[in-house]
mmCIF file of C-alpha atoms (C1' of nucleotides) in Angstrom:
data_model
loop_
_atom_site.group_PDB
_atom_site.id
_atom_site.type_symbol
_atom_site.label_atom_id
_atom_site.label_comp_id
_atom_site.label_asym_id
_atom_site.label_seq_id
_atom_site.Cartn_x
_atom_site.Cartn_y
_atom_site.Cartn_z
ATOM 1 C CA MET A 1 29.643 -2.385 54.256
ATOM 2 C CA GLY A 2 31.544 0.906 54.179
ATOM 3 C CA ARG A 3 33.405 0.486 50.937
ATOM 4 C CA PRO A 4 35.713 3.047 49.355
ATOM 5 C CA PRO A 5 34.130 4.538 46.219
ATOM 6 C CA ARG A 6 36.118 3.816 43.077
ATOM 7 C CA ILE A 7 34.318 6.386 40.902
ATOM 8 C CA ASP A 8 32.167 9.484 41.463
ATOM 9 C CA ARG A 9 29.745 11.587 39.416
ATOM 10 C CA ILE A 10 32.412 13.885 38.054
ATOM 11 C CA ALA A 11 34.542 10.964 36.920
ATOM 12 C CA VAL A 12 31.551 9.455 35.119
ATOM 13 C CA LEU A 13 30.692 12.739 33.389
ATOM 14 C CA ASP A 14 34.268 13.409 32.351
ATOM 15 C CA ALA A 15 34.706 9.907 30.974
ATOM 16 C CA ALA A 16 31.509 10.342 28.971
ATOM 17 C CA LEU A 17 32.659 13.757 27.762
ATOM 18 C CA ALA A 18 36.040 12.411 26.652
ATOM 19 C CA LEU A 19 34.265 9.670 24.739
ATOM 20 C CA ALA A 20 31.916 12.156 23.061
ATOM 21 C CA ASP A 21 34.797 14.453 22.122
ATOM 22 C CA GLU A 22 36.725 11.634 20.447
ATOM 23 C CA ALA A 23 34.003 9.588 18.865
ATOM 24 C CA GLY A 24 30.760 11.559 18.947
ATOM 25 C CA LEU A 25 27.622 11.368 21.060
ATOM 26 C CA GLY A 26 26.759 8.012 19.538
ATOM 27 C CA ALA A 27 29.782 6.473 21.231
ATOM 28 C CA VAL A 28 28.458 7.448 24.648
ATOM 29 C CA THR A 29 26.806 4.257 25.848
ATOM 30 C CA MET A 30 26.587 3.068 29.411
ATOM 31 C CA GLN A 31 28.839 0.138 28.549
ATOM 32 C CA ALA A 32 31.472 2.326 26.858
ATOM 33 C CA VAL A 33 31.544 4.842 29.718
ATOM 34 C CA ALA A 34 31.807 2.009 32.220
ATOM 35 C CA ALA A 35 34.632 0.367 30.271
ATOM 36 C CA GLU A 36 36.508 3.681 30.275
ATOM 37 C CA LEU A 37 36.334 3.570 34.073
ATOM 38 C CA ASP A 38 37.037 -0.159 34.443
ATOM 39 C CA VAL A 39 33.705 -0.816 35.999
ATOM 40 C CA THR A 40 30.493 -2.608 34.981
ATOM 41 C CA PRO A 41 27.669 -0.563 33.425
ATOM 42 C CA MET A 42 25.471 -1.110 36.458
ATOM 43 C CA ALA A 43 27.961 0.680 38.702
ATOM 44 C CA LEU A 44 27.151 3.958 36.938
ATOM 45 C CA TYR A 45 23.614 4.008 38.300
ATOM 46 C CA ARG A 46 24.846 4.818 41.775
ATOM 47 C CA HIS A 47 26.168 8.139 40.415
ATOM 48 C CA ILE A 48 23.727 9.132 37.703
ATOM 49 C CA ALA A 49 19.980 8.549 37.555
ATOM 50 C CA ASN A 50 19.802 7.371 33.939
ATOM 51 C CA LYS A 51 21.069 8.233 30.490
ATOM 52 C CA ALA A 52 19.185 11.539 30.253
ATOM 53 C CA ASP A 53 20.786 12.597 33.514
ATOM 54 C CA LEU A 54 24.171 11.600 32.113
ATOM 55 C CA LEU A 55 23.645 13.872 29.095
ATOM 56 C CA ASP A 56 22.422 16.731 31.315
ATOM 57 C CA GLY A 57 25.518 16.342 33.440
ATOM 58 C CA MET A 58 27.796 16.406 30.415
ATOM 59 C CA VAL A 59 26.237 19.690 29.288
ATOM 60 C CA GLU A 60 26.684 21.181 32.750
ATOM 61 C CA ARG A 61 30.296 20.120 32.672
ATOM 62 C CA VAL A 62 30.835 21.973 29.386
ATOM 63 C CA LEU A 63 29.144 25.064 30.808
ATOM 64 C CA THR A 64 31.441 25.196 33.821
ATOM 65 C CA GLU A 65 34.353 25.478 31.412
ATOM 66 C CA PHE A 66 33.219 28.875 30.145
ATOM 67 C CA PRO A 67 35.630 31.369 31.621
ATOM 68 C CA PRO A 68 33.930 34.214 33.467
ATOM 69 C CA PRO A 69 34.100 37.417 31.431
ATOM 70 C CA PRO A 70 37.212 39.505 31.989
ATOM 71 C CA GLU A 71 36.918 42.603 34.148
ATOM 72 C CA GLY A 72 37.869 46.086 33.152
ATOM 73 C CA LEU A 73 37.254 46.082 29.435
ATOM 74 C CA THR A 74 34.647 47.938 27.430
ATOM 75 C CA TRP A 75 31.299 46.195 26.983
ATOM 76 C CA SER A 76 32.126 45.489 23.370
ATOM 77 C CA GLU A 77 35.486 43.927 24.185
ATOM 78 C CA ARG A 78 33.855 41.797 26.876
ATOM 79 C CA LEU A 79 31.138 40.532 24.534
ATOM 80 C CA SER A 80 33.668 39.690 21.865
ATOM 81 C CA THR A 81 35.886 37.829 24.329
ATOM 82 C CA MET A 82 32.917 35.828 25.588
ATOM 83 C CA ALA A 83 31.797 34.979 22.065
ATOM 84 C CA HIS A 84 35.238 33.626 21.221
ATOM 85 C CA SER A 85 35.263 31.569 24.429
ATOM 86 C CA ILE A 86 31.942 30.033 23.492
ATOM 87 C CA ARG A 87 33.163 29.173 20.036
ATOM 88 C CA ARG A 88 36.334 27.556 21.368
ATOM 89 C CA SER A 89 34.258 25.516 23.786
ATOM 90 C CA ALA A 90 32.100 24.311 20.885
ATOM 91 C CA HIS A 91 35.177 23.227 18.958
ATOM 92 C CA ARG A 92 36.473 21.353 22.000
ATOM 93 C CA HIS A 93 33.145 19.535 22.447
ATOM 94 C CA PRO A 94 31.487 19.186 19.051
ATOM 95 C CA GLY A 95 29.407 16.207 20.099
ATOM 96 C CA VAL A 96 27.824 17.733 23.182
ATOM 97 C CA PHE A 97 27.647 21.402 22.263
ATOM 98 C CA PRO A 98 24.522 21.173 20.080
ATOM 99 C CA LEU A 99 22.614 20.001 23.167
ATOM 100 C CA LEU A 100 22.825 23.585 24.446
ATOM 101 C CA LEU A 101 19.967 24.412 22.081
ATOM 102 C CA GLN A 102 17.770 21.974 23.979
ATOM 103 C CA ARG A 103 17.633 23.588 27.413
ATOM 104 C CA PRO A 104 17.318 27.031 29.001
ATOM 105 C CA ALA A 105 20.269 28.387 30.938
ATOM 106 C CA ALA A 106 19.860 26.773 34.342
ATOM 107 C CA THR A 107 23.167 26.199 36.104
ATOM 108 C CA SER A 108 24.353 28.995 38.381
ATOM 109 C CA GLN A 109 27.406 29.282 36.141
ATOM 110 C CA SER A 110 25.391 30.005 33.015
ATOM 111 C CA LEU A 111 22.883 32.267 34.777
ATOM 112 C CA GLN A 112 25.849 34.239 36.065
ATOM 113 C CA ILE A 113 27.262 34.611 32.588
ATOM 114 C CA ARG A 114 23.904 35.639 31.179
ATOM 115 C CA ASP A 115 23.695 38.367 33.821
ATOM 116 C CA ASP A 116 27.091 39.623 32.746
ATOM 117 C CA VAL A 117 25.766 39.832 29.202
ATOM 118 C CA TYR A 118 22.724 41.774 30.413
ATOM 119 C CA ARG A 119 25.043 44.215 32.140
ATOM 120 C CA ALA A 120 27.091 44.714 28.981
ATOM 121 C CA TYR A 121 23.925 45.495 27.018
ATOM 122 C CA GLU A 122 22.840 48.023 29.617
ATOM 123 C CA GLU A 123 26.203 49.721 29.442
ATOM 124 C CA ALA A 124 25.839 49.761 25.682
ATOM 125 C CA GLY A 125 22.639 51.757 26.115
ATOM 126 C CA ILE A 126 20.033 49.148 25.157
ATOM 127 C CA PRO A 127 16.725 50.227 26.736
ATOM 128 C CA SER A 128 16.139 48.017 29.757
ATOM 129 C CA ASP A 129 12.869 46.620 28.396
ATOM 130 C CA ARG A 130 14.824 45.311 25.399
ATOM 131 C CA VAL A 131 17.809 43.788 27.161
ATOM 132 C CA HIS A 132 16.438 40.274 27.605
ATOM 133 C CA GLN A 133 15.145 40.105 24.058
ATOM 134 C CA THR A 134 18.456 41.281 22.680
ATOM 135 C CA GLU A 135 20.247 38.572 24.636
ATOM 136 C CA ARG A 136 17.931 35.907 23.180
ATOM 137 C CA LEU A 137 18.473 37.130 19.631
ATOM 138 C CA VAL A 138 22.216 37.560 19.849
ATOM 139 C CA SER A 139 22.724 34.203 21.584
ATOM 140 C CA SER A 140 20.563 32.582 18.895
ATOM 141 C CA ALA A 141 22.703 34.004 16.112
ATOM 142 C CA LEU A 142 25.893 32.979 17.867
ATOM 143 C CA LEU A 143 24.742 29.464 18.735
ATOM 144 C CA GLY A 144 23.178 29.021 15.311
ATOM 145 C CA PHE A 145 26.515 29.733 13.663
ATOM 146 C CA VAL A 146 28.668 27.755 16.039
ATOM 147 C CA VAL A 147 26.370 24.722 16.116
ATOM 148 C CA SER A 148 26.230 24.792 12.304
ATOM 149 C CA GLU A 149 30.024 24.591 12.363
ATOM 150 C CA VAL A 150 30.344 21.684 14.759
ATOM 151 C CA ALA A 151 27.240 19.750 13.759
ATOM 152 C CA GLY A 152 28.166 19.655 10.077
ATOM 153 C CA ARG A 153 26.102 22.213 8.154
ATOM 154 C CA PHE A 154 29.270 24.107 7.203
ATOM 155 C CA GLN A 155 31.394 21.025 6.551
ATOM 156 C CA ASN A 156 32.138 22.182 2.985
ATOM 157 C CA HIS A 157 33.804 25.392 4.145
ATOM 158 C CA SER A 158 37.414 25.765 5.251
ATOM 159 C CA PRO A 159 38.333 26.841 8.787
ATOM 160 C CA GLN A 160 39.711 30.073 7.305
ATOM 161 C CA VAL A 161 36.404 30.945 5.718
ATOM 162 C CA LEU A 162 34.558 30.133 8.927
ATOM 163 C CA ASP A 163 36.949 32.242 10.990
ATOM 164 C CA GLY A 164 36.224 35.144 8.658
ATOM 165 C CA ASP A 165 32.500 34.510 8.869
ATOM 166 C CA PHE A 166 32.620 34.552 12.639
ATOM 167 C CA GLU A 167 34.489 37.855 12.799
ATOM 168 C CA ARG A 168 31.985 39.371 10.399
ATOM 169 C CA LEU A 169 29.110 38.028 12.487
ATOM 170 C CA LEU A 170 30.519 39.693 15.591
ATOM 171 C CA GLN A 171 30.851 42.991 13.708
ATOM 172 C CA LEU A 172 27.265 42.859 12.584
ATOM 173 C CA LEU A 173 25.970 41.877 16.022
ATOM 174 C CA ALA A 174 27.898 44.759 17.550
ATOM 175 C CA ARG A 175 26.212 47.062 15.059
ATOM 176 C CA PHE A 176 22.844 45.758 16.333
ATOM 177 C CA ILE A 177 23.624 46.704 19.817
ATOM 178 C CA GLU A 178 24.466 50.333 19.589
ATOM 179 C CA MET B 1 7.996 -13.504 -7.958
ATOM 180 C CA GLY B 2 6.348 -10.328 -9.269
ATOM 181 C CA ARG B 3 4.555 -9.196 -6.159
ATOM 182 C CA PRO B 4 2.665 -5.925 -5.762
ATOM 183 C CA PRO B 5 4.550 -3.574 -3.412
ATOM 184 C CA ARG B 6 2.593 -2.702 -0.287
ATOM 185 C CA ILE B 7 4.796 0.226 0.738
ATOM 186 C CA ASP B 8 7.317 2.512 -0.938
ATOM 187 C CA ARG B 9 10.073 4.898 0.187
ATOM 188 C CA ILE B 10 7.775 7.902 0.464
ATOM 189 C CA ALA B 11 5.309 5.968 2.595
ATOM 190 C CA VAL B 12 8.115 4.907 4.933
ATOM 191 C CA LEU B 13 9.460 8.452 5.248
ATOM 192 C CA ASP B 14 6.043 9.949 5.851
ATOM 193 C CA ALA B 15 5.165 7.366 8.480
ATOM 194 C CA ALA B 16 8.459 8.117 10.243
ATOM 195 C CA LEU B 17 7.810 11.846 9.972
ATOM 196 C CA ALA B 18 4.315 11.518 11.427
ATOM 197 C CA LEU B 19 5.748 9.545 14.322
ATOM 198 C CA ALA B 20 8.470 12.141 14.944
ATOM 199 C CA ASP B 21 5.941 14.991 14.828
ATOM 200 C CA GLU B 22 3.697 13.338 17.428
ATOM 201 C CA ALA B 23 6.169 11.736 19.764
ATOM 202 C CA GLY B 24 9.635 13.052 18.988
ATOM 203 C CA LEU B 25 12.665 11.639 17.212
ATOM 204 C CA GLY B 26 13.108 9.061 19.954
ATOM 205 C CA ALA B 27 9.857 7.412 18.925
ATOM 206 C CA VAL B 28 11.201 6.781 15.432
ATOM 207 C CA THR B 29 12.363 3.183 15.630
ATOM 208 C CA MET B 30 12.318 0.660 12.830
ATOM 209 C CA GLN B 31 9.715 -1.349 14.716
ATOM 210 C CA ALA B 32 7.452 1.656 15.332
ATOM 211 C CA VAL B 33 7.641 2.831 11.717
ATOM 212 C CA ALA B 34 6.924 -0.698 10.517
ATOM 213 C CA ALA B 35 3.965 -1.039 12.879
ATOM 214 C CA GLU B 36 2.547 2.237 11.532
ATOM 215 C CA LEU B 37 2.590 0.627 8.066
ATOM 216 C CA ASP B 38 1.362 -2.821 9.182
ATOM 217 C CA VAL B 39 4.542 -4.490 8.096
ATOM 218 C CA THR B 40 7.493 -6.148 9.827
ATOM 219 C CA PRO B 41 10.630 -4.072 10.531
ATOM 220 C CA MET B 42 12.644 -6.079 8.011
ATOM 221 C CA ALA B 43 10.364 -4.982 5.192
ATOM 222 C CA LEU B 44 11.660 -1.419 5.555
ATOM 223 C CA TYR B 45 15.125 -2.391 4.369
ATOM 224 C CA ARG B 46 13.943 -2.855 0.821
ATOM 225 C CA HIS B 47 13.096 0.872 0.721
ATOM 226 C CA ILE B 48 15.735 2.514 2.912
ATOM 227 C CA ALA B 49 19.370 1.520 3.369
ATOM 228 C CA ASN B 50 19.483 1.860 7.156
ATOM 229 C CA LYS B 51 18.452 4.169 9.956
ATOM 230 C CA ALA B 52 20.789 7.020 8.931
ATOM 231 C CA ASP B 53 19.242 6.911 5.476
ATOM 232 C CA LEU B 54 15.803 7.034 7.061
ATOM 233 C CA LEU B 55 16.721 10.214 8.948
ATOM 234 C CA ASP B 56 18.261 11.766 5.818
ATOM 235 C CA GLY B 57 15.077 11.001 3.936
ATOM 236 C CA MET B 58 12.920 12.565 6.623
ATOM 237 C CA VAL B 59 14.942 15.778 6.416
ATOM 238 C CA GLU B 60 14.598 15.825 2.622
ATOM 239 C CA ARG B 61 10.876 15.386 3.029
ATOM 240 C CA VAL B 62 10.686 18.435 5.307
ATOM 241 C CA LEU B 63 12.734 20.463 2.832
ATOM 242 C CA THR B 64 10.388 19.701 -0.058
ATOM 243 C CA GLU B 65 7.606 21.304 1.983
ATOM 244 C CA PHE B 66 9.223 24.739 1.836
ATOM 245 C CA PRO B 67 7.120 26.750 -0.556
ATOM 246 C CA PRO B 68 9.139 28.392 -3.343
ATOM 247 C CA PRO B 69 9.439 32.123 -2.713
ATOM 248 C CA PRO B 70 6.624 34.214 -4.127
ATOM 249 C CA GLU B 71 7.239 36.164 -7.320
ATOM 250 C CA GLY B 72 6.797 39.860 -7.792
ATOM 251 C CA LEU B 73 7.520 41.213 -4.361
ATOM 252 C CA THR B 74 10.415 43.328 -3.183
ATOM 253 C CA TRP B 75 13.502 41.484 -1.996
ATOM 254 C CA SER B 76 12.714 42.366 1.577
ATOM 255 C CA GLU B 77 9.142 41.081 1.346
ATOM 256 C CA ARG B 78 10.409 37.867 -0.245
ATOM 257 C CA LEU B 79 12.989 37.270 2.483
ATOM 258 C CA SER B 80 10.440 37.887 5.187
ATOM 259 C CA THR B 81 7.933 35.515 3.592
ATOM 260 C CA MET B 82 10.569 32.811 3.304
ATOM 261 C CA ALA B 83 11.670 33.276 6.904
ATOM 262 C CA HIS B 84 8.107 32.827 8.112
ATOM 263 C CA SER B 85 7.723 29.702 5.971
ATOM 264 C CA ILE B 86 10.820 28.213 7.515
ATOM 265 C CA ARG B 87 9.606 28.956 11.022
ATOM 266 C CA ARG B 88 6.207 27.377 10.322
ATOM 267 C CA SER B 89 7.922 24.307 8.972
ATOM 268 C CA ALA B 90 9.984 24.066 12.152
ATOM 269 C CA HIS B 91 6.847 24.247 14.273
ATOM 270 C CA ARG B 92 5.233 21.513 12.173
ATOM 271 C CA HIS B 93 8.259 19.236 12.570
ATOM 272 C CA PRO B 94 9.933 20.051 15.888
ATOM 273 C CA GLY B 95 11.571 16.646 16.141
ATOM 274 C CA VAL B 96 13.263 16.612 12.748
ATOM 275 C CA PHE B 97 13.961 20.287 12.161
ATOM 276 C CA PRO B 98 17.083 20.517 14.339
ATOM 277 C CA LEU B 99 18.725 17.983 12.020
ATOM 278 C CA LEU B 100 18.962 20.764 9.428
ATOM 279 C CA LEU B 101 21.967 22.072 11.356
ATOM 280 C CA GLN B 102 23.773 18.812 10.633
ATOM 281 C CA ARG B 103 24.033 18.899 6.843
ATOM 282 C CA PRO B 104 24.749 21.367 4.036
ATOM 283 C CA ALA B 105 21.957 22.225 1.639
ATOM 284 C CA ALA B 106 22.084 19.369 -0.847
ATOM 285 C CA THR B 107 18.668 18.593 -2.330
ATOM 286 C CA SER B 108 17.793 20.410 -5.537
ATOM 287 C CA GLN B 109 14.872 21.951 -3.678
ATOM 288 C CA SER B 110 17.037 23.571 -1.041
ATOM 289 C CA LEU B 111 19.779 24.605 -3.486
ATOM 290 C CA GLN B 112 17.072 26.288 -5.506
ATOM 291 C CA ILE B 113 15.811 28.182 -2.502
ATOM 292 C CA ARG B 114 19.328 29.224 -1.518
ATOM 293 C CA ASP B 115 19.825 30.638 -5.000
ATOM 294 C CA ASP B 116 16.642 32.667 -4.607
ATOM 295 C CA VAL B 117 18.079 34.072 -1.393
ATOM 296 C CA TYR B 118 21.324 34.956 -3.191
ATOM 297 C CA ARG B 119 19.301 36.811 -5.792
ATOM 298 C CA ALA B 120 17.430 38.766 -3.149
ATOM 299 C CA TYR B 121 20.726 39.834 -1.554
ATOM 300 C CA GLU B 122 22.065 40.975 -4.905
ATOM 301 C CA GLU B 123 18.954 43.050 -5.509
ATOM 302 C CA ALA B 124 19.435 44.503 -2.055
ATOM 303 C CA GLY B 125 22.841 45.734 -3.137
ATOM 304 C CA ILE B 126 25.109 43.382 -1.169
ATOM 305 C CA PRO B 127 28.498 43.310 -2.959
ATOM 306 C CA SER B 128 28.702 40.038 -4.844
ATOM 307 C CA ASP B 129 31.797 38.856 -2.966
ATOM 308 C CA ARG B 130 29.756 39.112 0.249
ATOM 309 C CA VAL B 131 26.549 37.414 -0.851
ATOM 310 C CA HIS B 132 27.437 33.858 0.166
ATOM 311 C CA GLN B 133 28.794 34.932 3.514
ATOM 312 C CA THR B 134 25.712 36.981 4.218
ATOM 313 C CA GLU B 135 23.532 33.988 3.433
ATOM 314 C CA ARG B 136 25.497 31.820 5.887
ATOM 315 C CA LEU B 137 25.227 34.398 8.651
ATOM 316 C CA VAL B 138 21.559 35.203 8.186
ATOM 317 C CA SER B 139 20.554 31.535 7.892
ATOM 318 C CA SER B 140 22.559 30.821 11.056
ATOM 319 C CA ALA B 141 20.715 33.501 12.995
ATOM 320 C CA LEU B 142 17.352 32.306 11.701
ATOM 321 C CA LEU B 143 18.010 28.613 12.314
ATOM 322 C CA GLY B 144 19.589 29.351 15.684
ATOM 323 C CA PHE B 145 16.430 31.094 16.833
ATOM 324 C CA VAL B 146 13.960 28.638 15.360
ATOM 325 C CA VAL B 147 15.829 25.539 16.539
ATOM 326 C CA SER B 148 16.081 27.091 20.024
ATOM 327 C CA GLU B 149 12.300 27.389 19.939
ATOM 328 C CA VAL B 150 11.518 23.847 18.873
ATOM 329 C CA ALA B 151 14.369 22.067 20.636
ATOM 330 C CA GLY B 152 13.551 23.558 24.031
ATOM 331 C CA ARG B 153 15.984 26.359 24.861
ATOM 332 C CA PHE B 154 13.129 28.876 24.901
ATOM 333 C CA GLN B 155 10.634 26.635 26.654
ATOM 334 C CA ASN B 156 10.138 29.163 29.463
ATOM 335 C CA HIS B 157 8.879 31.850 27.072
ATOM 336 C CA SER B 158 5.324 32.235 25.820
ATOM 337 C CA PRO B 159 4.459 31.945 22.132
ATOM 338 C CA GLN B 160 3.575 35.660 22.169
ATOM 339 C CA VAL B 161 7.012 36.627 23.395
ATOM 340 C CA LEU B 162 8.642 34.375 20.816
ATOM 341 C CA ASP B 163 6.498 35.806 18.020
ATOM 342 C CA GLY B 164 7.660 39.264 19.043
ATOM 343 C CA ASP B 165 11.270 38.108 19.198
ATOM 344 C CA PHE B 166 11.048 36.687 15.707
ATOM 345 C CA GLU B 167 9.645 39.887 14.218
ATOM 346 C CA ARG B 168 12.377 41.866 15.893
ATOM 347 C CA LEU B 169 15.000 39.442 14.587
ATOM 348 C CA LEU B 170 13.745 39.938 11.043
ATOM 349 C CA GLN B 171 13.894 43.718 11.470
ATOM 350 C CA LEU B 172 17.479 43.572 12.652
ATOM 351 C CA LEU B 173 18.519 41.147 9.909
ATOM 352 C CA ALA B 174 16.937 43.430 7.316
ATOM 353 C CA ARG B 175 18.974 46.279 8.758
ATOM 354 C CA PHE B 176 22.104 44.145 8.182
ATOM 355 C CA ILE B 177 21.354 43.744 4.605
ATOM 356 C CA GLU B 178 20.998 47.245 3.342
ATOM 357 C "C1'" DA C 1 9.950 -8.396 -6.425
ATOM 358 C "C1'" DC C 2 8.588 -7.982 -2.053
ATOM 359 C "C1'" DC C 3 7.749 -9.477 2.602
ATOM 360 C "C1'" DT C 4 8.533 -12.653 6.797
ATOM 361 C "C1'" DG C 5 10.743 -15.666 10.667
ATOM 362 C "C1'" DA C 6 14.502 -16.627 13.069
ATOM 363 C "C1'" DA C 7 18.559 -14.992 14.839
ATOM 364 C "C1'" DC C 8 22.494 -11.863 16.547
ATOM 365 C "C1'" DA C 9 24.955 -8.199 18.866
ATOM 366 C "C1'" DC C 10 24.002 -4.306 21.389
ATOM 367 C "C1'" DC C 11 21.524 -1.058 24.329
ATOM 368 C "C1'" DG C 12 19.336 0.885 28.819
ATOM 369 C "C1'" DT C 13 17.737 -0.564 33.099
ATOM 370 C "C1'" DT C 14 16.117 -3.629 37.365
ATOM 371 C "C1'" DC C 15 16.986 -6.361 41.210
ATOM 372 C "C1'" DA C 16 18.936 -9.326 44.335
ATOM 373 C "C1'" DA C 17 23.322 -10.699 45.892
ATOM 374 C "C1'" DG C 18 28.117 -10.059 47.232
ATOM 375 C "C1'" DT C 19 32.016 -7.363 49.941
ATOM 376 C "C1'" DA D 1 28.195 2.114 50.726
ATOM 377 C "C1'" DC D 2 29.483 0.574 46.593
ATOM 378 C "C1'" DC D 3 29.972 -2.749 42.947
ATOM 379 C "C1'" DT D 4 28.636 -7.183 40.326
ATOM 380 C "C1'" DG D 5 25.903 -11.136 37.891
ATOM 381 C "C1'" DA D 6 21.993 -12.422 35.957
ATOM 382 C "C1'" DA D 7 18.142 -11.069 33.563
ATOM 383 C "C1'" DC D 8 14.638 -8.386 30.639
ATOM 384 C "C1'" DA D 9 12.656 -5.611 27.010
ATOM 385 C "C1'" DC D 10 14.076 -3.191 23.170
ATOM 386 C "C1'" DC D 11 16.911 -1.777 19.267
ATOM 387 C "C1'" DG D 12 19.196 -2.087 14.418
ATOM 388 C "C1'" DT D 13 20.466 -5.320 11.105
ATOM 389 C "C1'" DT D 14 21.514 -10.037 8.465
ATOM 390 C "C1'" DC D 15 20.149 -13.912 5.992
ATOM 391 C "C1'" DA D 16 17.699 -17.562 4.249
ATOM 392 C "C1'" DA D 17 13.128 -18.805 3.231
ATOM 393 C "C1'" DG D 18 8.429 -18.105 1.588
ATOM 394 C "C1'" DT D 19 4.899 -16.141 -2.072
#
DNA sequence: ACCTGAACACCGTTCAAGT
DNA sequence: ACCTGAACACCGTTCAAGT
């Protein structure tokens, strides 16, 4: 006994994420992930509970990539910066990103970021009994657009058009807030 | 030869839809759909090309359920009625509805409805070079919220809270438009 | 024309066995 | 402690055969 581990949870998740980024979620099978790591499929089960846990882990991995919001800007500059970060993350991980619509913010990383958003809304003067609702509505609009982009609903529109759409969306959401 | 058909495409799609509504998309397997129809899995292939075609067909089926917008109301009443119809449809078909984010409007039914939305925006006074963009942004916000509801992102919120959120979202979107 | 039986490659997952 | 081999139930799909 006492055998040096050849892989760990992070390695499994990152291999799965790389696979999803290149070839879509459908390419993420236990066998394919294992092959990426030069290991048999059964070896993965020491590091992840099952396939659902693998997908959960991949989502968490994407969430930890979100940069924390920059300090020392106005609330509106911070929100805009964060929105662009989220969109870039979606474009990096088009296969996994739509899964964000399936679960509440849960990792400490994403709860932290949500709190930063709450703070920005308070600074913007949103009444405190409206702050949480506003966050749900704005995040819905943002995710709805960005997931439409990466999942295929906007596949007939050029990147230039979608860039323009996104800027306009941010303008309109900012108008909401004040 | 010359044998009376026991099933047709619509029957297959509706059986699959019923299965998805009760037990989720994961329960939609060729074998389960076939069992629902008292037929072997291979019999399905005479009526659908493959599993992707089955899913496409299920989405189309959901789209044909959207009631056409009522005549003789103001543009804002029409938009609100349509938004509520869409949300009800999502709640009826929580398993399939998120697939709407994956494809552009394509069926004649949904193109028709999109044109009605364009007309409402024109009546509302949106400059004509902005109408299509506005439709993309508003539909993104609506779908983002409704898919969050049915896919699980808002699972920690009560129906009452979500009803209130939706009304507020419609108010804010209406404010966009004029 | 429509459905079935047999068959295949692939998938997730388990369990006991090896180092 | 960590990985493997063998095995199982299930999945989508094909093809030739039956009515």
